[in-house]
Every structure is written in structure tokens, then in C-alpha cells.
């Protein structure tokens, strides 16, 4: 077992924040804290960077309460993380927005994909309505490498233009910042363990067992990335730099998002994916 060096890891993350100007004076940054290790690590470093560099900006920990089917510990852990980072913590509850995950889980579409759509939608809309200009997420190198291959395989090349540490805001889409762009999921876990930052192990969702097969495949992709980086230590770094340069070439091809005819939120089509799901459960 190779030793994990928190110093090297911290340097990589802080360098990403500095080099790509993820944080600037006047920002109001919402950090999506899911309770997991990745967003915990992202939240830790954004807060640290702001404090150490005396950046004049607001940071808010933000958590979506999916429903009673998720153990209460998830929210508690996310709250605890925000407390450790010394940042305010805000939650929204799906049931208060009239969104019933129980009903959504019975739709003839994968529940994980519906849940992802709902989270992405609210993670953009709510922070923006609260005056936020940036959303920080815990997406890391492994996520982007896996998305990258899946997009290549699926022929969705234009999506790769969004794979960058800082995706600028466009119309109603607020900017996305990804401080963990150059580090892997396993490193985030080791870092949280080393600093004793509490986090929830993945798959706290009871609906995941329904989609076990898809999830197994997902796991395989991630294991593959991890195993390549074992014999090619620079794999993540090289891959991510390659993806950044490809994404900058593709960025000009990115079409401006339209506004959903029902809710006015950004979408590529006429009606956004969120409204489509809500229509089905009505
Ligand atoms: Zn809509």
C-alpha cells in the first residue's frame, strides 16, 4: 500500500483553485455538500483558500434533503462538515417543493437519472435565486475521465466542452467550479480520513439496489481509472490536461441554452428534463 501524502494532495487542489481563478473577490459561492467525501474535500479547500488569501467573498454550504427514505445522518454529516469549515449551511427539502421521490422512483425511467436531473436543476436554480454566481461541486478527475469515455462512446462530443475546472456562467446557468479537477476519488477519501472530516459512505440511497446492474458497471469504470493510475502515476494529470485542451477547442461550439417553456430554467430543448419528470408524476 503506497503512503498517502496530504501535502502533495493539498498542493494539487490549491493550485487548481489559484491557477483557474475559481474564487475571486465579490463571489457568492454555493458549495453543494452531499455529505460525501468528495464535496467535503471541495468545501474544505474552497474555505481554506478564501481564509488564507483573505478573499472577499461569501461561501455557503448547500444541501438538498431528498426525502425521509434517506437516513437523517446524511444531512447531519453535511451540516457538521459546514461547521468544521466555518461556513453557513442551508438546506432545501424536496417535499416542500412538491417533489415526491417515492412517485418518481416508480416512473419507467432509472431513478438515479431522475434524481440526478432534479439535483442538478435545483443546484443551479436555488443558489442563483439566492444571489449566488458560482456553484462548487465535488466532481473529480475520475468522474470527468469516466464521463469523457462515455461521451466519446455515445458520440456526445460537444459535452466535453463543459469539462473544465471553471465553467463560466451562461444566461441562467451559474458558473461551476471544480477544485478537485486533478485529483481522484480515492485521494479525496484518504484526505478526509487523514483529517478526520466526517463523511457518509456512498450509496446511502435505498433505491440504488433496484439499479444494481447499472451501478456495477459504473463501479467498473471507476476501478479501471484507479487501476490505470497505479501503473501510470501521472495518468489523471495527463488525462485532465488533455481534456482541458480538447474542451477549450470545443467550447465555441457550445450552443447557448434556451429557456424552458414551462419554468424558464435553462435547457437544450423546449421543455427541461426537470419539468418532463414533474409532468409524468402529475
Ligand atoms: Zn422546466
PDB file of N, CA and C in Angstrom, residues 18-73:
ATOM      1  N   UNK A  18      -6.136  28.312  -7.535  1.00  0.00           N
ATOM      2  CA  UNK A  18      -5.403  29.533  -7.863  1.00  0.00           C
ATOM      3  C   UNK A  18      -5.259  29.712  -9.373  1.00  0.00           C
ATOM      4  N   UNK A  19      -4.773  28.668 -10.016  1.00  0.00           N
ATOM      5  CA  UNK A  19      -4.463  28.761 -11.448  1.00  0.00           C
ATOM      6  C   UNK A  19      -5.696  29.076 -12.303  1.00  0.00           C
ATOM      7  N   UNK A  20      -6.808  28.459 -11.967  1.00  0.00           N
ATOM      8  CA  UNK A  20      -8.012  28.646 -12.793  1.00  0.00           C
ATOM      9  C   UNK A  20      -8.943  29.717 -12.215  1.00  0.00           C
ATOM     10  N   UNK A  21      -8.452  30.458 -11.209  1.00  0.00           N
ATOM     11  CA  UNK A  21      -9.209  31.560 -10.595  1.00  0.00           C
ATOM     12  C   UNK A  21     -10.630  31.146 -10.234  1.00  0.00           C
ATOM     13  N   UNK A  22     -10.707  30.056  -9.474  1.00  0.00           N
ATOM     14  CA  UNK A  22     -12.034  29.540  -9.124  1.00  0.00           C
ATOM     15  C   UNK A  22     -12.757  30.461  -8.145  1.00  0.00           C
ATOM     16  N   UNK A  23     -11.948  31.215  -7.371  1.00  0.00           N
ATOM     17  CA  UNK A  23     -12.521  32.064  -6.328  1.00  0.00           C
ATOM     18  C   UNK A  23     -11.996  33.481  -6.499  1.00  0.00           C
ATOM     19  N   UNK A  24     -12.899  34.460  -6.538  1.00  0.00           N
ATOM     20  CA  UNK A  24     -12.463  35.849  -6.680  1.00  0.00           C
ATOM     21  C   UNK A  24     -13.277  36.767  -5.773  1.00  0.00           C
ATOM     22  N   UNK A  25     -12.723  37.948  -5.515  1.00  0.00           N
ATOM     23  CA  UNK A  25     -13.440  38.929  -4.694  1.00  0.00           C
ATOM     24  C   UNK A  25     -14.834  39.151  -5.261  1.00  0.00           C
ATOM     25  N   UNK A  26     -15.805  39.276  -4.369  1.00  0.00           N
ATOM     26  CA  UNK A  26     -17.169  39.584  -4.800  1.00  0.00           C
ATOM     27  C   UNK A  26     -18.002  38.354  -5.135  1.00  0.00           C
ATOM     28  N   UNK A  27     -17.382  37.173  -5.137  1.00  0.00           N
ATOM     29  CA  UNK A  27     -18.136  35.949  -5.440  1.00  0.00           C
ATOM     30  C   UNK A  27     -19.104  35.600  -4.314  1.00  0.00           C
ATOM     31  N   UNK A  28     -20.187  34.946  -4.702  1.00  0.00           N
ATOM     32  CA  UNK A  28     -21.053  34.292  -3.712  1.00  0.00           C
ATOM     33  C   UNK A  28     -21.146  32.835  -4.169  1.00  0.00           C
ATOM     34  N   UNK A  29     -20.423  31.987  -3.443  1.00  0.00           N
ATOM     35  CA  UNK A  29     -20.245  30.603  -3.885  1.00  0.00           C
ATOM     36  C   UNK A  29     -21.083  29.647  -3.049  1.00  0.00           C
ATOM     37  N   UNK A  30     -21.885  28.855  -3.703  1.00  0.00           N
ATOM     38  CA  UNK A  30     -22.623  27.796  -3.019  1.00  0.00           C
ATOM     39  C   UNK A  30     -21.850  26.493  -3.203  1.00  0.00           C
ATOM     40  N   UNK A  31     -21.612  25.814  -2.089  1.00  0.00           N
ATOM     41  CA  UNK A  31     -20.930  24.521  -2.176  1.00  0.00           C
ATOM     42  C   UNK A  31     -21.957  23.435  -1.943  1.00  0.00           C
ATOM     43  N   UNK A  32     -22.169  22.612  -2.955  1.00  0.00           N
ATOM     44  CA  UNK A  32     -23.128  21.518  -2.814  1.00  0.00           C
ATOM     45  C   UNK A  32     -22.532  20.446  -1.914  1.00  0.00           C
ATOM     46  N   UNK A  33     -22.954  20.422  -0.649  1.00  0.00           N
ATOM     47  CA  UNK A  33     -22.438  19.420   0.294  1.00  0.00           C
ATOM     48  C   UNK A  33     -23.433  18.262   0.361  1.00  0.00           C
ATOM     49  N   UNK A  34     -23.048  17.125  -0.209  1.00  0.00           N
ATOM     50  CA  UNK A  34     -23.964  15.984  -0.231  1.00  0.00           C
ATOM     51  C   UNK A  34     -23.853  15.170   1.051  1.00  0.00           C
ATOM     52  N   UNK A  35     -22.768  15.409   1.800  1.00  0.00           N
ATOM     53  CA  UNK A  35     -22.480  14.560   2.964  1.00  0.00           C
ATOM     54  C   UNK A  35     -21.370  13.576   2.643  1.00  0.00           C
ATOM     55  N   UNK A  36     -21.015  13.470   1.362  1.00  0.00           N
ATOM     56  CA  UNK A  36     -19.971  12.536   0.927  1.00  0.00           C
ATOM     57  C   UNK A  36     -18.564  13.128   1.023  1.00  0.00           C
ATOM     58  N   UNK A  37     -17.580  12.277   0.715  1.00  0.00           N
ATOM     59  CA  UNK A  37     -16.165  12.650   0.844  1.00  0.00           C
ATOM     60  C   UNK A  37     -15.732  13.705  -0.184  1.00  0.00           C
ATOM     61  N   UNK A  38     -16.271  13.613  -1.406  1.00  0.00           N
ATOM     62  CA  UNK A  38     -15.797  14.495  -2.476  1.00  0.00           C
ATOM     63  C   UNK A  38     -16.198  15.942  -2.225  1.00  0.00           C
ATOM     64  N   UNK A  39     -17.493  16.165  -1.984  1.00  0.00           N
ATOM     65  CA  UNK A  39     -17.915  17.547  -1.756  1.00  0.00           C
ATOM     66  C   UNK A  39     -17.322  18.067  -0.453  1.00  0.00           C
ATOM     67  N   UNK A  40     -17.068  17.170   0.510  1.00  0.00           N
ATOM     68  CA  UNK A  40     -16.440  17.593   1.774  1.00  0.00           C
ATOM     69  C   UNK A  40     -15.056  18.154   1.489  1.00  0.00           C
ATOM     70  N   UNK A  41     -14.309  17.444   0.673  1.00  0.00           N
ATOM     71  CA  UNK A  41     -12.971  17.877   0.347  1.00  0.00           C
ATOM     72  C   UNK A  41     -12.997  19.201  -0.434  1.00  0.00           C
ATOM     73  N   UNK A  42     -13.921  19.303  -1.389  1.00  0.00           N
ATOM     74  CA  UNK A  42     -14.054  20.546  -2.169  1.00  0.00           C
ATOM     75  C   UNK A  42     -14.380  21.706  -1.234  1.00  0.00           C
ATOM     76  N   UNK A  43     -15.306  21.511  -0.326  1.00  0.00           N
ATOM     77  CA  UNK A  43     -15.718  22.544   0.624  1.00  0.00           C
ATOM     78  C   UNK A  43     -14.575  22.947   1.538  1.00  0.00           C
ATOM     79  N   UNK A  44     -13.816  21.957   1.974  1.00  0.00           N
ATOM     80  CA  UNK A  44     -12.677  22.221   2.855  1.00  0.00           C
ATOM     81  C   UNK A  44     -11.683  23.160   2.161  1.00  0.00           C
ATOM     82  N   UNK A  45     -11.339  22.837   0.912  1.00  0.00           N
ATOM     83  CA  UNK A  45     -10.294  23.612   0.231  1.00  0.00           C
ATOM     84  C   UNK A  45     -10.755  24.995  -0.219  1.00  0.00           C
ATOM     85  N   UNK A  46     -12.015  25.119  -0.627  1.00  0.00           N
ATOM     86  CA  UNK A  46     -12.504  26.450  -1.002  1.00  0.00           C
ATOM     87  C   UNK A  46     -12.488  27.348   0.246  1.00  0.00           C
ATOM     88  N   UNK A  47     -12.968  26.827   1.362  1.00  0.00           N
ATOM     89  CA  UNK A  47     -12.992  27.619   2.606  1.00  0.00           C
ATOM     90  C   UNK A  47     -11.574  27.986   3.040  1.00  0.00           C
ATOM     91  N   UNK A  48     -10.666  27.015   2.953  1.00  0.00           N
ATOM     92  CA  UNK A  48      -9.271  27.237   3.347  1.00  0.00           C
ATOM     93  C   UNK A  48      -8.635  28.321   2.469  1.00  0.00           C
ATOM     94  N   UNK A  49      -8.841  28.196   1.166  1.00  0.00           N
ATOM     95  CA  UNK A  49      -8.235  29.147   0.226  1.00  0.00           C
ATOM     96  C   UNK A  49      -8.730  30.573   0.497  1.00  0.00           C
ATOM     97  N   UNK A  50     -10.039  30.695   0.718  1.00  0.00           N
ATOM     98  CA  UNK A  50     -10.645  32.014   0.960  1.00  0.00           C
ATOM     99  C   UNK A  50     -10.062  32.634   2.230  1.00  0.00           C
ATOM    100  N   UNK A  51      -9.952  31.825   3.284  1.00  0.00           N
ATOM    101  CA  UNK A  51      -9.412  32.332   4.551  1.00  0.00           C
ATOM    102  C   UNK A  51      -7.944  32.732   4.406  1.00  0.00           C
ATOM    103  N   UNK A  52      -7.154  31.837   3.840  1.00  0.00           N
ATOM    104  CA  UNK A  52      -5.707  32.080   3.768  1.00  0.00           C
ATOM    105  C   UNK A  52      -5.341  33.235   2.845  1.00  0.00           C
ATOM    106  N   UNK A  53      -6.161  33.463   1.833  1.00  0.00           N
ATOM    107  CA  UNK A  53      -5.841  34.516   0.873  1.00  0.00           C
ATOM    108  C   UNK A  53      -6.690  35.758   1.083  1.00  0.00           C
ATOM    109  N   UNK A  54      -7.485  35.717   2.160  1.00  0.00           N
ATOM    110  CA  UNK A  54      -8.306  36.863   2.520  1.00  0.00           C
ATOM    111  C   UNK A  54      -9.177  37.333   1.340  1.00  0.00           C
ATOM    112  N   UNK A  55      -9.782  36.389   0.645  1.00  0.00           N
ATOM    113  CA  UNK A  55     -10.651  36.735  -0.487  1.00  0.00           C
ATOM    114  C   UNK A  55     -11.978  37.250   0.072  1.00  0.00           C
ATOM    115  N   UNK A  56     -12.449  38.365  -0.489  1.00  0.00           N
ATOM    116  CA  UNK A  56     -13.711  38.941  -0.007  1.00  0.00           C
ATOM    117  C   UNK A  56     -14.865  38.305  -0.770  1.00  0.00           C
ATOM    118  N   UNK A  57     -15.347  37.196  -0.265  1.00  0.00           N
ATOM    119  CA  UNK A  57     -16.468  36.547  -0.936  1.00  0.00           C
ATOM    120  C   UNK A  57     -17.296  35.772   0.084  1.00  0.00           C
ATOM    121  N   UNK A  58     -18.502  35.405  -0.313  1.00  0.00           N
ATOM    122  CA  UNK A  58     -19.368  34.610   0.576  1.00  0.00           C
ATOM    123  C   UNK A  58     -19.326  33.154   0.146  1.00  0.00           C
ATOM    124  N   UNK A  59     -19.280  32.263   1.131  1.00  0.00           N
ATOM    125  CA  UNK A  59     -19.359  30.826   0.821  1.00  0.00           C
ATOM    126  C   UNK A  59     -20.496  30.247   1.656  1.00  0.00           C
ATOM    127  N   UNK A  60     -21.322  29.461   1.031  1.00  0.00           N
ATOM    128  CA  UNK A  60     -22.464  28.862   1.720  1.00  0.00           C
ATOM    129  C   UNK A  60     -22.501  27.360   1.418  1.00  0.00           C
ATOM    130  N   UNK A  61     -22.600  26.549   2.447  1.00  0.00           N
ATOM    131  CA  UNK A  61     -22.801  25.112   2.269  1.00  0.00           C
ATOM    132  C   UNK A  61     -24.266  24.881   1.950  1.00  0.00           C
ATOM    133  N   UNK A  62     -24.536  24.048   0.941  1.00  0.00           N
ATOM    134  CA  UNK A  62     -25.903  23.885   0.454  1.00  0.00           C
ATOM    135  C   UNK A  62     -26.203  22.404   0.335  1.00  0.00           C
ATOM    136  N   UNK A  63     -27.351  21.995   0.879  1.00  0.00           N
ATOM    137  CA  UNK A  63     -27.667  20.558   0.901  1.00  0.00           C
ATOM    138  C   UNK A  63     -29.132  20.331   0.527  1.00  0.00           C
ATOM    139  N   UNK A  64     -29.368  19.361  -0.345  1.00  0.00           N
ATOM    140  CA  UNK A  64     -30.739  19.036  -0.737  1.00  0.00           C
ATOM    141  C   UNK A  64     -31.200  17.808   0.048  1.00  0.00           C
ATOM    142  N   UNK A  65     -32.294  17.969   0.796  1.00  0.00           N
ATOM    143  CA  UNK A  65     -32.854  16.829   1.538  1.00  0.00           C
ATOM    144  C   UNK A  65     -33.818  16.105   0.595  1.00  0.00           C
ATOM    145  N   UNK A  66     -33.402  14.911   0.174  1.00  0.00           N
ATOM    146  CA  UNK A  66     -34.155  14.199  -0.857  1.00  0.00           C
ATOM    147  C   UNK A  66     -35.476  13.638  -0.336  1.00  0.00           C
ATOM    148  N   UNK A  67     -35.501  13.234   0.919  1.00  0.00           N
ATOM    149  CA  UNK A  67     -36.753  12.689   1.480  1.00  0.00           C
ATOM    150  C   UNK A  67     -36.470  11.816   2.682  1.00  0.00           C
ATOM    151  N   UNK A  68     -37.560  11.316   3.282  1.00  0.00           N
ATOM    152  CA  UNK A  68     -37.418  10.533   4.511  1.00  0.00           C
ATOM    153  C   UNK A  68     -36.736   9.185   4.278  1.00  0.00           C
ATOM    154  N   UNK A  69     -36.645   8.776   3.008  1.00  0.00           N
ATOM    155  CA  UNK A  69     -36.023   7.476   2.719  1.00  0.00           C
ATOM    156  C   UNK A  69     -34.502   7.530   2.848  1.00  0.00           C
ATOM    157  N   UNK A  70     -33.969   8.737   2.973  1.00  0.00           N
ATOM    158  CA  UNK A  70     -32.519   8.894   3.165  1.00  0.00           C
ATOM    159  C   UNK A  70     -32.258   9.040   4.670  1.00  0.00           C
ATOM    160  N   UNK A  71     -31.314   8.288   5.232  1.00  0.00           N
ATOM    161  CA  UNK A  71     -31.043   8.387   6.662  1.00  0.00           C
ATOM    162  C   UNK A  71     -30.732   9.826   7.095  1.00  0.00           C
ATOM    163  N   UNK A  72     -31.229  10.202   8.262  1.00  0.00           N
ATOM    164  CA  UNK A  72     -31.035  11.566   8.781  1.00  0.00           C
ATOM    165  C   UNK A  72     -29.551  11.929   8.913  1.00  0.00           C
ATOM    166  N   UNK A  73     -28.733  10.911   9.081  1.00  0.00           N
ATOM    167  CA  UNK A  73     -27.288  11.104   9.229  1.00  0.00           C
ATOM    168  C   UNK A  73     -26.656  11.857   8.055  1.00  0.00           C
TER     169      UNK A  73
END
